[in-house]
Amino acid sequence: MSDETSRPAPDHVDRIQAAWARERPDVDVRPQGVIGRLHRLANALTEEITAVYREHGLGEGEFDVLAALRRAGEPFERAPGELAAHTMVTTGAMTKRVDRLEAAGLVSRRPSAADGRGRVVGLTPHGREVIDRAFTAHMANEHRLLAMIGERDADAVEAVLRRWLTALDA
């Protein structure tokens, strides 16, 4: 079977590229093949991933905070500024997330033993149960999603994305 006969049917990005090629033949639209598909894939994956969070009563932000606390190890605590850095949100956004999680009984705040003026946020026993269940389901979901392309392709995509992100971070 040749490459031409095994090529999938045109998708949404192919149609956009064809329209641009017709309307602006002077502009090379090949990057849309990668960037456009990555954008569409990111949106689709976000939907698939956040559906699992919702099954556990969590939004994406809440999952991120609970996961950052769980990854901290015993006693599953971090300062709010440290949490913000680990989840890449502002301290103001972190305060709102922690408020919601505290109201739900998933985290607690207490004064810092190291700094009397500081506070720490920690998982409650219920919060640990919730994040452990949600994380297990999340990883099963990610395995399911990657199984759609197979291990070999997943490894290749991971290698390419790692190189690309390293170049962007540099």
Backbone as a ProteinNet text record, in pm:
[ID]
protein_1_A
[PRIMARY]
MSDETSRPAPDHVDRIQAAWARERPDVDVRPQGVIGRLHRLANALTEEITAVYREHGLGEGEFDVLAALRRAGEPFERAPGELAAHTMVTTGAMTKRVDRLEAAGLVSRRPSAADGRGRVVGLTPHGREVIDRAFTAHMANEHRLLAMIGERDADAVEAVLRRWLTALDA
[TERTIARY]
85.8	0	90.5	67.3	150.4	105.6	190.7	159.4	32.4	13.4	-103.7	-232.8	-234.6	-357.8	-386.2	-284.7	-307.2	-331.5	-332.6	-352.5	-497.6	-516.8	-655.2	-730.4	-860.9	-946.1	-912.4	-933.5	-905.7	-984.1	-917.4	-983.7	-1009.3	-1054.8	-1088	-968.2	-850.7	-730.4	-694.8	-707.5	-682.2	-772	-898.3	-993.3	-956.3	-913.1	-870.1	-746.6	-650.1	-528.5	-560.9	-651.4	-687.7	-752.4	-837.2	-901.7	-798.4	-702.7	-597.6	-508.7	-478.6	-394.9	-464.6	-596.8	-673.8	-674.8	-699.2	-715	-582.4	-480.8	-350.8	-238.8	-226.9	-124.4	18	31.5	162.8	212.7	129	166	172.4	284.4	302.8	224.5	120.6	33.5	65.6	177.1	211.8	216.4	261.9	263.2	127.2	19.7	-114.2	-138.2	-71.1	-88.6	-50.7	53.2	98.1	30.4	45	-5.8	-158.2	-227.3	-373	-420.1	-354.5	-394.3	-359.2	-245.2	-211	-313.8	-354.2	-453.3	-586	-632.3	-757.4	-745	-630	-606.3	-604.1	-537.1	-532.3	-673.1	-756.1	-894.2	-970.9	-955.4	-1026.2	-976.3	-844.8	-789.3	-832.2	-838.2	-883.3	-1024	-1111.2	-1248.4	-1249.3	-1169.9	-1164.1	-1109.6	-1010.2	-944.7	-1032.6	-1091.1	-1171	-1300.3	-1345.9	-1464.6	-1437	-1315.8	-1279.2	-1272.4	-1216.7	-1212.2	-1352.9	-1445.4	-1583.7	-1648.8	-1612.5	-1667.4	-1628.6	-1523.4	-1476	-1507.4	-1594.9	-1637.9	-1534.5	-1440.7	-1331.5	-1329.6	-1282.9	-1248.6	-1099.9	-1053.5	-911.9	-821.8	-858.8	-779	-773.8	-886.5	-890.2	-806.3	-817.3	-735.4	-587.7	-547.5	-407.2	-357.1	-437.2	-396.4	-383.6	-485.2	-479.8	-362.3	-336.7	-225.2	-91.1	-77.2	46.8	70.1	-36	-21.8	12.8	-51.5	-26.3	115.9	167.1	304.8	408.4	368.8	462.2	508.2	434.4	467.5	424.1	437.8	398.4	463.5	394.7	254.9	156	191.5	102.7	63	163.9	142.7	238.1	193.2	277.1	228.1	317.9	279.5	200	107.6	28	113	220.5	306.8	373	411.4	471.2	368.2	245.4	137	114.3	115.4	95.5	205.2	329	440.5	427.2	381.3	367.7	250.5	156.2	40.2	36.4	133.9	150	28.4	-23.1	-129.4	-86.1	-156.5	-124.9	-165.3	-109.1	-145.6	-293.2	-346.4	-488.8	-577.6	-542.9	-619.1	-604.8	-485.3	-463.4	-551.5	-563.6	-648	-790.8	-843.6	-980.4	-993.6	-894.9	-898.9	-895.9	-805.6	-793.1	-921.6	-981.6	-1108.5	-1213.4	-1226.3	-1326.5	-1294.3	-1166.8	-1127.2	-1145.3	-1119.1	-1138.1	-1286.3	-1370.6	-1515.9	-1567.9	-1503.9	-1543.9	-1481.9	-1398	-1335.8	-1219.5	-1162.1	-1052.5	-915.3	-906.5	-780.2	-809.3	-702.8	-712.8	-595.3	-611.2	-503.8	-463	-334.5	-286.7	-164.7	-131.4	-10.4	114.1	212.5	337.7	420.9	477.8	567.1	699.6	738.4	866.6	858.2	740.5	722.7	588.8	591	468.5	369.2	417	327.2	271.2	338.3	296.8	190.3	133.5	32.3	75.3	22.9	41.2	-95.3	-104.6	-226	-193.3	-280.5	-256.8	-380.9	-357.2	-468.2	-532.5	-663.6	-732.9	-733.9	-764.6	-775.9	-876.2	-987.8	-1086.1	-1025.9	-951.3	-886.2	-788.6	-715.9	-621.9	-696.7	-806.6	-886.9	-937.8	-987	-1042.1	-933.5	-817.3	-713.5	-656.4	-645.9	-594.6	-689.1	-819.7	-916.6	-915.3	-915.5	-919.5	-792.3	-676.8	-551.7	-547.1	-593.7	-597.6	-685.9	-802.9	-893	-832.2	-765.8	-701.3	-595.4	-512.4	-406.9	-466.1	-571.9	-638.6	-693	-747.8	-800.7	-687.7	-575.3	-462.7	-408	-403.3	-362.8	-459.2	-589.5	-691.5	-669	-644.4	-625.4	-500.4	-391	-268.3	-279.9	-362.2	-379.9	-437.3	-501.5	-557.8	-449.6	-327.4	-218.9	-111.2	-116.7	-19.9	106.9	174.5	292.1	406.1	430.1	541	518.9	398.7	368	367.1	314.5	312.5	455.4	546.2	686.9	747.4	716.1	769.2	713.7	584	522.2	582.8	600.3	659.1	799	878.9	1015.3	1013.8	927.9	918.6	870.4	767.3	713.8	815.7	891.9	995.7	1098.8	1144.3	1241.8	1183.4	1059.3	995.1	979.5	929.9	912.7	1046.3	1148.9	1282.4	1331	1307.4	1347.8	1269.5	1139.7	1058.9	1099	1133.8	1171.3	1308.6	1390.5	1529	1538
-117.1	0	123.4	213.9	333.2	435.5	536.3	644	717.4	737.6	810.7	736.6	604.3	529.7	511.6	522	503.3	635.9	744.2	876.4	891.3	943	960.1	1066	1062.2	1160.9	1300.4	1402.2	1539.2	1572.5	1645.2	1686.1	1837.3	1889.6	2030.9	2119.8	2083.4	2163.6	2158.5	2042.1	2032.3	2128.9	2136.1	2224.5	2371.6	2407.8	2546	2578.7	2487.1	2509.3	2522.6	2441.3	2447.1	2582	2629.8	2759.3	2871.8	2868.8	2970.7	2959.3	2838.9	2820.9	2878.8	2865.8	2923.1	3075.5	3128.5	3272.5	3347.9	3281.1	3345.5	3249.4	3218.9	3124.9	3175.8	3302.6	3360.9	3332.4	3273.3	3246.1	3095.1	3049.1	2907	2874.1	2792.4	2760.8	2624.4	2565.1	2433.9	2430.7	2538	2530.5	2502.5	2543.1	2514.9	2365.1	2286.1	2141.5	2088	2144.1	2102.2	2186.3	2317.8	2405.8	2395.5	2399	2389.3	2257.9	2149	2018.4	2008.7	2062.3	2061.2	2140.8	2254.1	2336.7	2260.8	2202	2125.7	2004.9	1938.8	1823.8	1866.1	1976.7	2025.5	2052.9	2114.9	2141.4	2011.4	1916.3	1788.2	1711.2	1710.5	1640.6	1706.1	1837.6	1907.3	1864.3	1853.2	1807.1	1665.8	1576.9	1437.8	1429	1510.6	1506.7	1570.4	1685.6	1753.3	1677.3	1593.8	1510.7	1417.9	1364.9	1276.9	1357.1	1476.9	1560.7	1585.9	1618.8	1647.1	1526.2	1405.8	1285.3	1277.6	1348.6	1349.3	1481.5	1560.6	1686.2	1797.2	1785.4	1881.3	1952	2073.7	2143.7	2124.8	2173.5	2158.8	2225.4	2344.8	2417.1	2346.4	2294.7	2222.6	2095.7	2024.4	1904	1941.1	2049.4	2091.3	2119.9	2188.9	2221.4	2094.2	2009	1884.2	1797.6	1791.2	1711.1	1768.3	1901.5	1964.7	1935.2	1935.8	1902	1754.4	1667.8	1523.3	1490	1555.2	1530.7	1580.9	1671.3	1726.8	1620	1511.5	1408.8	1451.9	1361.1	1390.6	1519.9	1607.7	1603.5	1660.6	1661.7	1707.3	1853.7	1937.4	2080.1	2162.1	2281.5	2379.5	2518.9	2615.6	2755	2798.8	2893.1	2937.6	2984.3	3057.8	3102.6	2986.7	2886	2765	2689.7	2683.9	2620.3	2693.7	2826.8	2906.1	2875.1	2863.7	2833.8	2693.9	2597.9	2459.4	2440.5	2533.8	2521.3	2632.2	2720	2827.2	2919.3	2959.7	3059.4	3171	3282.2	3393.6	3357.8	3430.5	3404.2	3437.6	3537.6	3570.8	3456.1	3397	3281.3	3164	3148.6	3039.3	3056.8	3179.3	3205	3160.5	3191	3151	2999.3	2934.3	2787.3	2726.1	2776.3	2722.5	2749.2	2866.9	2896.2	2791.3	2759.2	2659.8	2521.2	2484.3	2352.6	2343.5	2452.9	2454.5	2442.6	2514.6	2507.1	2365	2292.7	2154.3	2053.6	2099.8	2010	1929.7	1974.3	1899.3	1948.8	2074.2	2129.2	2209.3	2235.2	2323.8	2419.5	2531.9	2629.9	2633.2	2656.5	2672.8	2763.7	2822.2	2905	2819.6	2879.5	2810.2	2799.7	2681.9	2663.6	2736	2749.4	2811.7	2963.9	3018.4	3162.8	3198.1	3259.2	3289.8	3373	3452.3	3534.5	3456.9	3350.1	3273.1	3170.4	3116.9	3011.7	2895.1	2779.4	2663.5	2605.2	2542.8	2475.6	2327.4	2247.1	2103.3	2024.8	1904.6	1813.9	1767.8	1761.3	1694.2	1544.9	1458.5	1315.7	1292.6	1364.9	1352.1	1400.7	1510.5	1562.4	1462.8	1393.4	1292.4	1177.5	1134.7	1027.8	1070.7	1194.4	1243.4	1250.6	1309.1	1322.3	1186.5	1095.6	962.9	891.8	899.9	839	910.4	1044.5	1122.7	1100.4	1094	1074.4	935.9	835.1	700	698.5	760.3	767.2	851.9	960.1	1048.1	972.3	895.1	821.3	710.8	646.1	546.1	612.3	732.9	807	843.7	890.3	926.1	802.6	688.8	564.2	533.6	550.3	527.2	619.3	745.8	842.7	811.6	774.6	741.9	610.3	519.1	391.6	412.7	527.1	557.5	568.1	601.1	613.8	507.5	429.3	322.6	371.7	277.7	310.6	371.4	314.7	364.1	509.2	539.5	677.1	770.2	723.2	805.4	841.1	745.3	771.6	873.5	860.8	953.8	1094.5	1104.6	1235	1298.3	1219.2	1271.6	1326.9	1257.3	1302.8	1434.6	1443.6	1566.5	1683	1659.8	1766.7	1810.8	1717.8	1753.1	1845.4	1810.1	1894.9	2032.5	2035.6	2161.5	2250.6	2192.6	2271.3	2319.2	2235.6	2277	2395.8	2392.7	2504.5	2631.3	2618.8	2735.6	2791.1	2703.1	2746.9	2814.3	2786.5	2837.3	2983.9
0	0	0	-89.9	-98.2	5.1	26.5	119.9	80.3	-50.8	-98.4	-66.5	-81.8	-59.1	89.4	176.2	319.3	390.2	316.6	375.4	421.5	543.7	591.6	511.3	521.8	454.4	506.4	425.2	470.1	596.9	686.8	810.2	808.7	918	930.3	896	945.3	919.6	771.4	708.3	563.9	486.6	526.6	456.7	475.9	595.9	621.5	537.3	535.5	456.6	307.4	257.9	116.2	83.4	174.8	151.5	150.1	244.1	245.2	121.9	81.2	-38.1	-160.8	-165.6	-275.6	-266.9	-147.7	-129.4	-118.2	-60.8	-43.6	-83.4	-211.2	-256.6	-231.7	-198.4	-172.1	-30.3	56.1	195.2	216.6	271.8	303.6	430.8	417.9	532.2	595.3	556	612.3	765.4	834	981.2	1043.3	974.4	1027.2	1041.2	959.5	968.3	1105.1	1162.3	1296.1	1403.2	1394.1	1499.7	1510.6	1399.3	1401.7	1462.1	1424.1	1479.4	1627.5	1667.7	1810.2	1890.3	1837.1	1906.1	1920.3	1812	1816	1909.4	1904.6	1991.6	2138.4	2168.9	2307.4	2359.6	2277.4	2319.7	2343.7	2253.3	2268.1	2390.4	2411.2	2527.3	2657.9	2659.3	2779.9	2815.9	2716.7	2742.3	2800.1	2740.8	2787.6	2930	2960.5	3091.6	3198.9	3168.6	3270.7	3301.7	3208.9	3237.1	3355.2	3362.3	3474.1	3603.8	3599	3719.5	3771.5	3678.6	3719.1	3786.5	3742.5	3805.3	3953.1	3990.3	4128.6	4198.4	4136.4	4195.1	4187.6	4093.5	4084.8	3949.9	3950.9	3828.2	3804	3691	3656	3759.8	3803.7	3902.5	4036.3	4080	4207.6	4201.1	4089.3	4072.7	4081.7	4014	4014.9	4155.7	4236	4373	4456.6	4450.4	4528.5	4485	4354.5	4303.2	4349.9	4350.4	4396.5	4543.8	4622.8	4764.8	4782.8	4706.8	4718.9	4678.6	4572.9	4526.7	4625.7	4714.7	4813.2	4912.4	4925.4	5023.3	5163	5257.5	5395.9	5441.3	5504.5	5550	5448.5	5320.1	5212	5229.7	5252.8	5274.5	5188.3	5152.5	5084.1	5123.6	5117.1	5135.9	5013	5027.9	4913.1	4794.3	4818.9	4709.9	4638.2	4714.7	4657.4	4573.7	4622.3	4545.9	4414.2	4420.3	4298.9	4197.9	4244.1	4153.5	4094.1	4172.9	4125.3	4030.2	4032.7	3945	3840.5	3841.1	3742.8	3734.1	3851.7	3856.6	3951.3	3946.4	4035.4	4178.1	4274.4	4414	4438	4365.5	4378.4	4332.6	4218.7	4169.3	4265.8	4322.7	4417.8	4540.8	4589.1	4706.4	4679.9	4562.5	4527.9	4521.8	4464.3	4456.3	4595.4	4679.4	4815	4893.9	4876.5	4944.5	4909.9	4779.8	4736.3	4794	4790.9	4841.8	4993.1	5062.8	5208.4	5241.6	5167.8	5190.2	5166.1	5074.7	5044.5	5141.3	5233.6	5331.6	5276.6	5164.2	5101.1	5142.7	5186.5	5237.3	5362.6	5437.5	5553.7	5549.4	5617	5631.4	5777.5	5799.7	5937.1	5934.1	6049.1	6054.1	6027.3	5964.8	5935.8	6062.5	6087.8	6201.9	6177.6	6052.2	6017	6017.1	5988.5	5977.2	6039	6155.1	6228.3	6149.8	6053.7	5973.2	5855.8	5816.5	5699.5	5730.9	5624.8	5635.1	5548.1	5577.8	5491.1	5460.7	5344	5300.3	5297.7	5354.3	5357	5320.1	5270.4	5240.8	5370.5	5372	5481.3	5447.7	5543.8	5508.9	5394.2	5396.2	5288.1	5156.5	5160.1	5040.3	4981.2	5069.2	5019.9	4953.2	5011.3	4949.9	4812.3	4803.4	4677.2	4570.5	4603.3	4500.8	4463.7	4557.3	4521.9	4424.9	4450.1	4357.6	4222.8	4226.6	4102.4	4020.8	4087.4	4013.8	3949.2	4018.8	3961.8	3837	3845.9	3730.5	3618.3	3655.6	3557.5	3478.4	3546.8	3476.3	3388.9	3433.8	3349.6	3223.4	3238.8	3125.1	3028.8	3080.7	2994.3	2921.8	2989	2921.6	2806.8	2831.7	2728.9	2609.1	2637.4	2529.8	2447.5	2513.2	2439.9	2363.9	2413.1	2343.6	2203.7	2180.3	2048.4	1941.7	1981.7	1883.2	1900.1	2004.5	2024.4	2092.9	2156	2237.3	2155	2038.7	1955.8	1912.8	1863.8	1824.9	1945.6	2059.3	2180.6	2222.6	2216.2	2249.8	2153.9	2025.5	1925.2	1946.5	1973.3	1997.2	2122.7	2226.3	2350.2	2325.1	2248.2	2219.2	2141.1	2041.5	1962.3	2049.3	2128.7	2213.3	2317.7	2372.4	2468.8	2403.8	2282.2	2211.6	2183.1	2139.3	2103.5	2226.8	2337.1	2459.3	2514.5	2505.8	2549.8	2468.6	2337.6	2250.9	2285.5	2312.9	2348.4	2484.6	2578	2712.9	2715.4	2613.5	2614.2	2594.8
[MASK]
++++++++++++++++++++++++++++++++++++++++++++++++++++++++++++++++++++++++++++++++++++++++++++++++++++++++++++++++++++++++++++++++++++++++++++++++++++++++++++++++++++++++++

